PDB file of C-alpha atoms in Angstrom:
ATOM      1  CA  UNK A   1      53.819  46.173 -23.409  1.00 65.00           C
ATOM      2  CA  UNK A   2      49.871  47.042 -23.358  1.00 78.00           C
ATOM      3  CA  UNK A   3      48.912  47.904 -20.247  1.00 80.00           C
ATOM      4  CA  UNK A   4      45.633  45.715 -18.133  1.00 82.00           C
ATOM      5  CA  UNK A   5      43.464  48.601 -18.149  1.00 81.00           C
ATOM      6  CA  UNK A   6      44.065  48.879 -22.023  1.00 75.00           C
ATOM      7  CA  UNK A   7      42.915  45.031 -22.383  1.00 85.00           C
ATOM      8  CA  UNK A   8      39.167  45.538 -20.730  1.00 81.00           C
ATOM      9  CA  UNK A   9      36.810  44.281 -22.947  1.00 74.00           C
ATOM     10  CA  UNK A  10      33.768  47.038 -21.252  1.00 72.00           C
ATOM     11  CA  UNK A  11      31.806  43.786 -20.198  1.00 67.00           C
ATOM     12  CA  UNK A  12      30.331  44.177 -16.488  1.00 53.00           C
ATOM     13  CA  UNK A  13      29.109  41.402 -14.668  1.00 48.00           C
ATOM     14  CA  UNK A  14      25.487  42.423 -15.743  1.00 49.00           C
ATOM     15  CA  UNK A  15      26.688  40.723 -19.546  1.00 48.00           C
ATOM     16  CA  UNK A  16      26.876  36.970 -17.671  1.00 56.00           C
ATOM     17  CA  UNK A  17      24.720  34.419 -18.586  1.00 54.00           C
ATOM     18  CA  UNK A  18      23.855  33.648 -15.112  1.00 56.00           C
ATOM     19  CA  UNK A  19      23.589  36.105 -11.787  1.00 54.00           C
ATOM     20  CA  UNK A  20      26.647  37.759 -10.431  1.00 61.00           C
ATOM     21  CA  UNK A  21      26.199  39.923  -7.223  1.00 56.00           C
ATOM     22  CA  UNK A  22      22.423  40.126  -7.487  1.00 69.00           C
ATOM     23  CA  UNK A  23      20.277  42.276  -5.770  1.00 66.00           C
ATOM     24  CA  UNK A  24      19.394  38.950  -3.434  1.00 79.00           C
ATOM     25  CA  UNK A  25      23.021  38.783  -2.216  1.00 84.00           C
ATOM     26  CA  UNK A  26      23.303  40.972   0.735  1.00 85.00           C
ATOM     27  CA  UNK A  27      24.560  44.345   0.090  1.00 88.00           C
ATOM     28  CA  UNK A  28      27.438  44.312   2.951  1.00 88.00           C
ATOM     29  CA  UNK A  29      28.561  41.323   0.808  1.00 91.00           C
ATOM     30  CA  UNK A  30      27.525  42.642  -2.292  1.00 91.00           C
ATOM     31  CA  UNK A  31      31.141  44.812  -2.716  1.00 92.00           C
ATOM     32  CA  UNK A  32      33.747  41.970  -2.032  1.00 93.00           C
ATOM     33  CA  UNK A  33      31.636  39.839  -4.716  1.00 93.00           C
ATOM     34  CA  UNK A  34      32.528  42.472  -7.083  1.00 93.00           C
ATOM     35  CA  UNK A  35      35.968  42.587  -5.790  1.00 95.00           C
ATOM     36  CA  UNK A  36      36.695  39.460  -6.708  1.00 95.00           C
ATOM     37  CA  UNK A  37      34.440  39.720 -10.386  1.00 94.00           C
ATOM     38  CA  UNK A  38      36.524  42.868 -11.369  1.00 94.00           C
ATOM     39  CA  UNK A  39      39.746  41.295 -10.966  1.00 96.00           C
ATOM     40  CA  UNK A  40      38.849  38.065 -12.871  1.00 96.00           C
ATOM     41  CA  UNK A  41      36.693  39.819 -15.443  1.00 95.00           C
ATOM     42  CA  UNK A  42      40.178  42.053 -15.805  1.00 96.00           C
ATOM     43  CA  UNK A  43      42.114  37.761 -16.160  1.00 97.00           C
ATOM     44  CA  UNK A  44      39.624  36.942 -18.421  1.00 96.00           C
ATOM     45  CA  UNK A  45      40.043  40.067 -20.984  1.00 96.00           C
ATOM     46  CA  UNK A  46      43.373  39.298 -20.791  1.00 96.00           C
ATOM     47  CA  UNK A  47      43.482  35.829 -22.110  1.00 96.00           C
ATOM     48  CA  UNK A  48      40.584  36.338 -24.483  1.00 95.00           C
ATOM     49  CA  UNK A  49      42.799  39.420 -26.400  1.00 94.00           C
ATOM     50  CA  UNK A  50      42.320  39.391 -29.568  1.00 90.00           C
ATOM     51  CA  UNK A  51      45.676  40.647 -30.740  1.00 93.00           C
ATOM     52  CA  UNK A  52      48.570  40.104 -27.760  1.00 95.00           C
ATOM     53  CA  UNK A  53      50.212  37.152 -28.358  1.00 95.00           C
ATOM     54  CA  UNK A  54      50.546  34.426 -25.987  1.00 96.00           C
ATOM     55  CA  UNK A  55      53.792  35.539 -24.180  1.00 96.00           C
ATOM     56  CA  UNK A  56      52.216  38.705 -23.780  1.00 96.00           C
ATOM     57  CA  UNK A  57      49.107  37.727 -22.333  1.00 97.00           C
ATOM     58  CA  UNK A  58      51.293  35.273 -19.845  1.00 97.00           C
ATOM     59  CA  UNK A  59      53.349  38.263 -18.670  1.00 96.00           C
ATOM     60  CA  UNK A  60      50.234  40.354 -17.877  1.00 96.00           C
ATOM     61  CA  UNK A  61      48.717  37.467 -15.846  1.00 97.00           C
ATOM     62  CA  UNK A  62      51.611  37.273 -13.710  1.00 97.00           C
ATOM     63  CA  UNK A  63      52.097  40.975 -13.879  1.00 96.00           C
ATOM     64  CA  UNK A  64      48.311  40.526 -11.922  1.00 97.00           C
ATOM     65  CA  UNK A  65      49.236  37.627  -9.576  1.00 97.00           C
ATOM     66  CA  UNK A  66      51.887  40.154  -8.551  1.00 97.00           C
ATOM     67  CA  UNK A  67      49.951  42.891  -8.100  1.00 96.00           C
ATOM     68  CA  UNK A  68      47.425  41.009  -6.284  1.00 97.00           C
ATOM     69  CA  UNK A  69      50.055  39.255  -3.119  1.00 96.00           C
ATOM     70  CA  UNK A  70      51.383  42.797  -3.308  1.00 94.00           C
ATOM     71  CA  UNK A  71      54.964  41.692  -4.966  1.00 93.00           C
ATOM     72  CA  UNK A  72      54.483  44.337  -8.519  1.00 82.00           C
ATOM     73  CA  UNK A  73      53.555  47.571  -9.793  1.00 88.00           C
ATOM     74  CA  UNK A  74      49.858  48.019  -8.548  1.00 90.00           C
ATOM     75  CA  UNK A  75      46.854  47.383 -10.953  1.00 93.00           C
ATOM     76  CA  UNK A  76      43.797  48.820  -9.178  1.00 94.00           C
ATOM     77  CA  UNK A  77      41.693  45.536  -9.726  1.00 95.00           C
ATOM     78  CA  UNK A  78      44.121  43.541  -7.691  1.00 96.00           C
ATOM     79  CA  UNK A  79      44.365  46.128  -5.207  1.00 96.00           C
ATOM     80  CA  UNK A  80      41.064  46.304  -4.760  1.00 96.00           C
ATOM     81  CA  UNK A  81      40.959  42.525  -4.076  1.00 97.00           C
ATOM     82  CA  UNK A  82      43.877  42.260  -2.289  1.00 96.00           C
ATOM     83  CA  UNK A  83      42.352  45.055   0.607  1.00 96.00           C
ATOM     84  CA  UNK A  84      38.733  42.879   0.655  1.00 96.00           C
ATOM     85  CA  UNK A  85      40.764  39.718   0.947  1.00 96.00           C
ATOM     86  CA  UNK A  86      42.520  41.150   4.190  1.00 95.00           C
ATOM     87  CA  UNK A  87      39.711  43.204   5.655  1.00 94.00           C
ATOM     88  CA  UNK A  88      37.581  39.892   5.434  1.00 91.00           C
ATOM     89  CA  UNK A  89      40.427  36.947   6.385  1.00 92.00           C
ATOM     90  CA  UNK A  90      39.499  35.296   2.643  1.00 93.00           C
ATOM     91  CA  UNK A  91      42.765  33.775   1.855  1.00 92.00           C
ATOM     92  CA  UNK A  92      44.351  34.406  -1.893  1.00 96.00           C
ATOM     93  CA  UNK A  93      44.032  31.370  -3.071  1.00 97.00           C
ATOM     94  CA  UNK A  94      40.559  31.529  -4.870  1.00 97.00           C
ATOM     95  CA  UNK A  95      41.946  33.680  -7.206  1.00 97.00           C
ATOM     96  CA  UNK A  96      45.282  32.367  -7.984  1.00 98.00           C
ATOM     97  CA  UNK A  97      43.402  29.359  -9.121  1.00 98.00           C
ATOM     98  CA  UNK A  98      41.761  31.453 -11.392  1.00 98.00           C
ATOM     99  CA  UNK A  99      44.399  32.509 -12.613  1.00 98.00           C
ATOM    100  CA  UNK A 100      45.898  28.621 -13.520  1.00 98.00           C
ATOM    101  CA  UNK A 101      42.740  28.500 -15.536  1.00 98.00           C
ATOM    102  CA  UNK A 102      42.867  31.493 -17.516  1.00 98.00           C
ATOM    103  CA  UNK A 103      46.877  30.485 -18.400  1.00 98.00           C
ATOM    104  CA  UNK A 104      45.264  27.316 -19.481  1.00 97.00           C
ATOM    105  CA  UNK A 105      43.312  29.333 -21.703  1.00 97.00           C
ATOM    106  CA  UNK A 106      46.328  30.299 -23.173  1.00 97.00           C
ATOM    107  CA  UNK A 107      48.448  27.239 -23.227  1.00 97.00           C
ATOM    108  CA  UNK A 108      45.950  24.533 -23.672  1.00 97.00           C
ATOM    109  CA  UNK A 109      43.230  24.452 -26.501  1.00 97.00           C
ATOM    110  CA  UNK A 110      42.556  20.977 -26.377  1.00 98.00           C
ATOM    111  CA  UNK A 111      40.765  18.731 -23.482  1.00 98.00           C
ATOM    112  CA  UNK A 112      41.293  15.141 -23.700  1.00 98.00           C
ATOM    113  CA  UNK A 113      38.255  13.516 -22.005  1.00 98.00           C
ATOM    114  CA  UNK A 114      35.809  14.504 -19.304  1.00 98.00           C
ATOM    115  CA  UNK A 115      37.939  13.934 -16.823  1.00 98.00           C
ATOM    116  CA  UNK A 116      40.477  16.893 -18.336  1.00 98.00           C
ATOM    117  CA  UNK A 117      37.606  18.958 -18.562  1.00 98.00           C
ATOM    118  CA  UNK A 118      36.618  18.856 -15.001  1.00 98.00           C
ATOM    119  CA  UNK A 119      40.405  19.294 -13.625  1.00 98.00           C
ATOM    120  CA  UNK A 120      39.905  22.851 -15.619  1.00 98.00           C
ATOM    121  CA  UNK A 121      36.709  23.587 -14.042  1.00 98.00           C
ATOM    122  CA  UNK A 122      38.199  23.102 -10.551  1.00 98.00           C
ATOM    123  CA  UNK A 123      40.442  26.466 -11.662  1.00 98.00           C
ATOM    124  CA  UNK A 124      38.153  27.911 -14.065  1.00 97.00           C
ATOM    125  CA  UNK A 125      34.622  27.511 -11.900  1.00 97.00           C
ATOM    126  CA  UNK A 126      34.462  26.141  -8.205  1.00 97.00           C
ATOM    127  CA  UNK A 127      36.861  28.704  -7.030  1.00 97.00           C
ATOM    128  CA  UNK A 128      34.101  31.464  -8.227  1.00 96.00           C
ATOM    129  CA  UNK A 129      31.361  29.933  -5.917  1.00 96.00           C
ATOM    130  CA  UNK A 130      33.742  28.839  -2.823  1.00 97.00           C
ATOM    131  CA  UNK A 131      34.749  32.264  -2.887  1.00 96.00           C
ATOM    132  CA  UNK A 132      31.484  33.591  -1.941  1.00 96.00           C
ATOM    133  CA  UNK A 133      30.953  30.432   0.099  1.00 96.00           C
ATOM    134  CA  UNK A 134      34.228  31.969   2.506  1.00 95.00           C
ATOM    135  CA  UNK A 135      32.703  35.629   2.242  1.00 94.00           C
ATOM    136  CA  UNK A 136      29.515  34.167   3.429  1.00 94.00           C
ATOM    137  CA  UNK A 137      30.973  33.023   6.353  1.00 95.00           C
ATOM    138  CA  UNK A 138      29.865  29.345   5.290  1.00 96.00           C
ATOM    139  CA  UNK A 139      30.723  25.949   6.278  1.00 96.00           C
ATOM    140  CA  UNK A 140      33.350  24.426   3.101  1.00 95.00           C
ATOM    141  CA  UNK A 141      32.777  20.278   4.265  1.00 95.00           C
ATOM    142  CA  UNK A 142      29.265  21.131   4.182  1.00 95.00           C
ATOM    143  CA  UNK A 143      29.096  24.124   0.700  1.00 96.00           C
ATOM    144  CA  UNK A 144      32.174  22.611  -1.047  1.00 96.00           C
ATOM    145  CA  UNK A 145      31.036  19.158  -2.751  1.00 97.00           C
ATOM    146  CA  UNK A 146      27.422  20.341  -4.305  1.00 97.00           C
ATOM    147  CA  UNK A 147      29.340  24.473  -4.726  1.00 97.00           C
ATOM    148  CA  UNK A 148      31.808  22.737  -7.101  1.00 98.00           C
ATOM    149  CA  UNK A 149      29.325  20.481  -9.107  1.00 98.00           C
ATOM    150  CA  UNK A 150      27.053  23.553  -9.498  1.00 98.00           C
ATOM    151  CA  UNK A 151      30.112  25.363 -11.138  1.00 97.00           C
ATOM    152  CA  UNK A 152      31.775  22.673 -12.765  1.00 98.00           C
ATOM    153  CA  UNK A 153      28.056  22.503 -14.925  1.00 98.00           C
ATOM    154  CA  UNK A 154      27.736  26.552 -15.507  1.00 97.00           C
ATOM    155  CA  UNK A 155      31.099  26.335 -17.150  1.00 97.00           C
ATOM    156  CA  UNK A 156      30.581  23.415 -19.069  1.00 98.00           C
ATOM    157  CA  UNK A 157      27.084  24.854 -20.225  1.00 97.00           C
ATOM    158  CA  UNK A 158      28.916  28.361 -21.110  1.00 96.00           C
ATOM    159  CA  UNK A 159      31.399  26.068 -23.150  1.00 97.00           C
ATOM    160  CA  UNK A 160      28.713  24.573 -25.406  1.00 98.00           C
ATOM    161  CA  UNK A 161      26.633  27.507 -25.617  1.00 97.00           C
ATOM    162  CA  UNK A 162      29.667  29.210 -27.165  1.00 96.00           C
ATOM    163  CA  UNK A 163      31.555  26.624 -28.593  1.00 97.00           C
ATOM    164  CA  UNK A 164      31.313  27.830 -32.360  1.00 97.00           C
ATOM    165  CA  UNK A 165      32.616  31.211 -31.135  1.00 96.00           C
ATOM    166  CA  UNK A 166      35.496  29.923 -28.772  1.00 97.00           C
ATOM    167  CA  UNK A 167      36.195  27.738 -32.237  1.00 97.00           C
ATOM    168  CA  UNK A 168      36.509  30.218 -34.508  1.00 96.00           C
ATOM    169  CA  UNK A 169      37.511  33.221 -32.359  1.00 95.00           C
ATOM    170  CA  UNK A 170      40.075  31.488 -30.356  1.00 95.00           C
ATOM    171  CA  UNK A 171      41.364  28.087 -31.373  1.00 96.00           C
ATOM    172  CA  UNK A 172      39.705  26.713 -28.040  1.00 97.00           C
ATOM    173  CA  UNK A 173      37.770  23.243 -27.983  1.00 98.00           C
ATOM    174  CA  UNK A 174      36.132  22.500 -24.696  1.00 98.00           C
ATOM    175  CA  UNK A 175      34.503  19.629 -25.635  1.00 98.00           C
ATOM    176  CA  UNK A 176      36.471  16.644 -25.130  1.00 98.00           C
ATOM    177  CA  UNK A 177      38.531  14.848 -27.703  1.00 98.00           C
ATOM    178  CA  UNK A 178      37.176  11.011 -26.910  1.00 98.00           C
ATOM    179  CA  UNK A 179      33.828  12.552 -27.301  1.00 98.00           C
ATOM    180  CA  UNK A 180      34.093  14.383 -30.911  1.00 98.00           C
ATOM    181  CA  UNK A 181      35.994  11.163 -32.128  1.00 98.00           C
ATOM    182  CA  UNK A 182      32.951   8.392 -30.220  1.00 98.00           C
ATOM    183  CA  UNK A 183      30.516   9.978 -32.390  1.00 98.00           C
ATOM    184  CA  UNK A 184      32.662  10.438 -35.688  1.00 98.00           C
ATOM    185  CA  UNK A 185      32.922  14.512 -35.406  1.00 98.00           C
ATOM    186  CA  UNK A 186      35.755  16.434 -35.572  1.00 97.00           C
ATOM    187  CA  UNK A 187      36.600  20.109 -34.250  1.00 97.00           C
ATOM    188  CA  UNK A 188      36.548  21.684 -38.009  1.00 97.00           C
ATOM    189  CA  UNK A 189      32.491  21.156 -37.562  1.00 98.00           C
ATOM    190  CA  UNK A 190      32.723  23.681 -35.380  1.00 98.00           C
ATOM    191  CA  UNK A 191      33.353  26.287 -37.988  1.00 97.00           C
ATOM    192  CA  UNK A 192      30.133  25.649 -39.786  1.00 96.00           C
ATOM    193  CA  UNK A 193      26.679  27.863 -39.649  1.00 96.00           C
ATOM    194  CA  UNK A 194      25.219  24.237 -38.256  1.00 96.00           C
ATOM    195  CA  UNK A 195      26.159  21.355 -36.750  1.00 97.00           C
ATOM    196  CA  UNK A 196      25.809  17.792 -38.630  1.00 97.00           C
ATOM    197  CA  UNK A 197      24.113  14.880 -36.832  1.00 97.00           C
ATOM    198  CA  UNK A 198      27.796  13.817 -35.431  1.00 98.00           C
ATOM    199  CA  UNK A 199      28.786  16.596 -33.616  1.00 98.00           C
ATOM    200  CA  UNK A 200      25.477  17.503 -32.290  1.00 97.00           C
ATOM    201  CA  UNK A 201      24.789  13.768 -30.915  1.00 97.00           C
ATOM    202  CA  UNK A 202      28.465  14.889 -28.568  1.00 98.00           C
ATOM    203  CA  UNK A 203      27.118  17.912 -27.781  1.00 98.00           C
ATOM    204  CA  UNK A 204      23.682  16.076 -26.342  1.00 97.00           C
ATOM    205  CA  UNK A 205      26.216  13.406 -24.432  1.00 98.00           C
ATOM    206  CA  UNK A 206      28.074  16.074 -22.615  1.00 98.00           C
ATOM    207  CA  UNK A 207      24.634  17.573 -21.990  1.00 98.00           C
ATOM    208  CA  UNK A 208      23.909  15.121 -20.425  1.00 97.00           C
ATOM    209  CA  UNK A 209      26.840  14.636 -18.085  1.00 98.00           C
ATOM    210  CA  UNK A 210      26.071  18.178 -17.167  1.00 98.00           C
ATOM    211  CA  UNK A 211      22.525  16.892 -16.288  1.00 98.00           C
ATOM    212  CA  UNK A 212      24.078  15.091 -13.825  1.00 98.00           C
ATOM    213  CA  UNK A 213      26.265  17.558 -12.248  1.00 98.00           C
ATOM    214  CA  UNK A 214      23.255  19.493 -12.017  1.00 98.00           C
ATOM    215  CA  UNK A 215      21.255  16.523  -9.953  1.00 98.00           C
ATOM    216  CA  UNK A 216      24.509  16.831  -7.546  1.00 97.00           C
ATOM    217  CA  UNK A 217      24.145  20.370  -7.042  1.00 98.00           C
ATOM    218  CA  UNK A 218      20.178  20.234  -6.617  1.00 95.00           C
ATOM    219  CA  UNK A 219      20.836  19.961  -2.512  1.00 93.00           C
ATOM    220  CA  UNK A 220      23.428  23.054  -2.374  1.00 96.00           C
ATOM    221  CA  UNK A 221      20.959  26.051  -1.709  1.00 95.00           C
ATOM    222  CA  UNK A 222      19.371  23.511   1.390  1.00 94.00           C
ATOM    223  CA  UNK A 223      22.962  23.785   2.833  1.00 95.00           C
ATOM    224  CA  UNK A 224      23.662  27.016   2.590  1.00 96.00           C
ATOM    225  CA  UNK A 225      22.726  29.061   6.039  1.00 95.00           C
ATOM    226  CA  UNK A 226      22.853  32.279   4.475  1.00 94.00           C
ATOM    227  CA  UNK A 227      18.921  32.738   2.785  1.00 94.00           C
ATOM    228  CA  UNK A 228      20.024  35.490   0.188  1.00 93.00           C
ATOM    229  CA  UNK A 229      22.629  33.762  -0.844  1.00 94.00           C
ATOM    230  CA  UNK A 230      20.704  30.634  -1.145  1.00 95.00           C
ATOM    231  CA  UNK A 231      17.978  32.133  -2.903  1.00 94.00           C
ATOM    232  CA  UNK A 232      20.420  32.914  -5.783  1.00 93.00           C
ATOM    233  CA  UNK A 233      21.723  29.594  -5.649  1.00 95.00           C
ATOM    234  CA  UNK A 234      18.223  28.508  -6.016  1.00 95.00           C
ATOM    235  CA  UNK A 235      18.127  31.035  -8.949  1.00 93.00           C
ATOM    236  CA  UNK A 236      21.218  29.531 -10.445  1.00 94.00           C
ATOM    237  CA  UNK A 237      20.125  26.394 -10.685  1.00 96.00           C
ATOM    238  CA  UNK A 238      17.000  26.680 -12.226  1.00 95.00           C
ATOM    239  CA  UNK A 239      18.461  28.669 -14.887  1.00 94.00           C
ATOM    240  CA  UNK A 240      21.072  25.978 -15.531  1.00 95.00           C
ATOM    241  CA  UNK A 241      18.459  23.013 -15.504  1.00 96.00           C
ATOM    242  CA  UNK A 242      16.942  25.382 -18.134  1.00 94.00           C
ATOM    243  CA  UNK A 243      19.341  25.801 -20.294  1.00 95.00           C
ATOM    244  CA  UNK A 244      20.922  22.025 -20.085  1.00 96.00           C
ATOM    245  CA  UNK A 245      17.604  20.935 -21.576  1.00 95.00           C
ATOM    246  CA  UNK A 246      17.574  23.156 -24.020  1.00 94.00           C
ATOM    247  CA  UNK A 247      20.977  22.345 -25.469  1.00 96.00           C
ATOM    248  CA  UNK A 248      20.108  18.618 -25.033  1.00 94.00           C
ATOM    249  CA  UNK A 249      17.702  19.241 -28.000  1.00 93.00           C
ATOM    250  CA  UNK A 250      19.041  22.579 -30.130  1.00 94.00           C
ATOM    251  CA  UNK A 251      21.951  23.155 -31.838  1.00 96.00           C
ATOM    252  CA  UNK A 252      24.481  26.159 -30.812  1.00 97.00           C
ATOM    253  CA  UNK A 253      25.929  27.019 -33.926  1.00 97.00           C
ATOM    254  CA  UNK A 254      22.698  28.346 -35.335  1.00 96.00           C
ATOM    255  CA  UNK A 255      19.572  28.332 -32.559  1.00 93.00           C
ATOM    256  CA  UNK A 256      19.618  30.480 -29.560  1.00 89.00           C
ATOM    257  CA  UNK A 257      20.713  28.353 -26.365  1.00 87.00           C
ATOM    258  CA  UNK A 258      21.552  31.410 -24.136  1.00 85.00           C
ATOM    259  CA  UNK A 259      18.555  32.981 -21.791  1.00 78.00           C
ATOM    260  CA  UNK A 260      16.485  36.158 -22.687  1.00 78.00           C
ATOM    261  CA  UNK A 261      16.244  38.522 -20.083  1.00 78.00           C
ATOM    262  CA  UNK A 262      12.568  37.775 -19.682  1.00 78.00           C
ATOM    263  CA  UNK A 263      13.511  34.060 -19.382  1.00 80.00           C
ATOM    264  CA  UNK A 264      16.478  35.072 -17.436  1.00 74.00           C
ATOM    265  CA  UNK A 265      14.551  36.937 -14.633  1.00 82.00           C
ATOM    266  CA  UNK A 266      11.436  34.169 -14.959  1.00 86.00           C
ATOM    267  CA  UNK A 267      13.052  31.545 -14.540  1.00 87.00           C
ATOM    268  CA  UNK A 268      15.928  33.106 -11.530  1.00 85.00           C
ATOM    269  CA  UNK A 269      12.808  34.091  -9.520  1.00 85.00           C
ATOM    270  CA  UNK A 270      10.861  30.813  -9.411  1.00 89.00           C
ATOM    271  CA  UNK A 271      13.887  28.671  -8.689  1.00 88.00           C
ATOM    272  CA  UNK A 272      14.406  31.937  -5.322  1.00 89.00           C
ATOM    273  CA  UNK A 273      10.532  31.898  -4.626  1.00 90.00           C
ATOM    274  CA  UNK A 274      11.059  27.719  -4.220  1.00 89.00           C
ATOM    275  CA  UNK A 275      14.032  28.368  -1.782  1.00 87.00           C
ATOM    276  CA  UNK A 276      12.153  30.543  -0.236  1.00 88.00           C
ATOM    277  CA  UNK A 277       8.976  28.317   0.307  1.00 87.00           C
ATOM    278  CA  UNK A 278      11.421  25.590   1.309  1.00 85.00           C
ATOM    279  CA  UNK A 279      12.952  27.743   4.057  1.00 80.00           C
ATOM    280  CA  UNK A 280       9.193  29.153   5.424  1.00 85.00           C
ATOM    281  CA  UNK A 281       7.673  25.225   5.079  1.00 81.00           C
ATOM    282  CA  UNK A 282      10.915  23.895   7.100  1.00 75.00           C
ATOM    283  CA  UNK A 283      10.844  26.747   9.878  1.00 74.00           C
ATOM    284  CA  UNK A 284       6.705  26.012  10.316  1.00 70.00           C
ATOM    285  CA  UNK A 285       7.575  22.628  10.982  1.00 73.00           C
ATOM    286  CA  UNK A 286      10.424  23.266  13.247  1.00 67.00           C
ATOM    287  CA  UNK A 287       8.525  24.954  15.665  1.00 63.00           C
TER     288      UNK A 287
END
């Protein structure tokens, strides 16, 4: 059997298509953030292998989950997150969510409806943010509802940005059955260099349901006590409004729908100046 270190794809979490541990996060917090990327970048490699099969990639997940509650042979990812889960009282569970997902992403390479779709985004996504939410120190009944609507959207955007590649790389089909089949398209369209009129017309619906996700999440950096941290919320979700517009209008499978790095930093830094202003204009008045 391959061993976890063997299955690292080299990506970092400076290769995601939206900010991971930036320099606006604190840097006391800055090292349990990458705690917790390393060992899910190290999931993710794993279930996106191009040659194990999918009993092998299963065993190495669990061979991780072991690692990581301190019940296998160590893997220095999980150890790494299993000491920054104890030194800051962050319970396990975050990540063993994570885990369900990425297992899904072996098991599962259909979704039925939106509905399906969202149940894997509270493994795949809202775990990510709530875990920074706890190392923050922040209030869940407060961070949790707008956290997990901001997350729930990033995925979903990630899944349509690449959905030609998880197609034709992987077998994987994000976007929802009922949707291809309302508007007459079928997953095979997903192997062309562009898409027809019927599979682009479900890939501008489920833009649009991520539109609104995104007007859910629009209040999250306001609750968010923590100003670095809601700065790069703030960054966040300008970059996803961004980008949900733009694949409302282009077409994945042959235009560019993922952000420069000109765009990228452009666009994070107004949507962190705004929090900013907010913060300064509401502590003015406060006084």
């Amino acid at each position: 059997m391959i061993a976890i270190a063997e299955t690292a794809s080299g990506k970092s979490h400076r290769d995601e298509n939206f900010p991971v541990a930036s320099f606006l996060i604190s840097p006391e917090r800055r090292a349990p953030v990458l705690a917790f990327y390393n060992f899910v970048r190290a999931a993710d490699d794993i279930s996106d292998h191009a040659t194990l099969s999918p009993l092998e990639k299963l065993v190495l997940l669990d061979r991780l989950e072991a690692a990581l509650l301190g019940e296998g042979p160590d893997e220095p990812v999980a150890r790494a997150l299993r000491e920054t889960l104890a030194d800051r009282g962050v319970a396990a569970q975050h990540a063993l969510d994570l885990l369900t997902a990425f297992r899904r992403d072996v098991t599962k390479l259909r979704y039925d409806d939106w509905d399906d779709l969202i149940d894997y985004c509270r493994y795949s996504a809202m775990p990510v943010g709530r875990y920074v939410l706890d190392v923050h120190g922040e209030d869940a009944a407060r961070s949790w509802g707008p956290n997990d609507a901001l997350c729930a959207a990033l995925q979903i955007i990630n899944h349509l940005q690449d959905c030609g590649k998880d197609y034709r790389e992987l077998n994987r089909v994000y976007l929802p059955q009922d949707c291809l089949a309302r508007h007459g398209a079928g997953v095979e369209m997903l192997a062309g260099e562009r898409s027809p009129p019927e599979l682009r017309a479900a890939i501008a619906e489920l833009a649009g349901k991520t539109r609104l996700l995104l007007a859910q999440s629009r209040e999250f950096s306001g609750r968010i006590r923590d100003l670095r941290l809601a700065m790069e919320v703030g960054a966040i979700q300008s970059l996803a409004e961004t980008l949900v517009e733009k694949l409302s209008v282009a077409d994945p499978l042959c235009d560019k729908v993922h952000a420069g790095k000109a765009q990228f930093a452009l666009i994070g830094t107004a949507g962190a100046a705004a929090v900013l202003m907010r913060r300064i204009l509401e502590r003015g008045r406060s006084r």
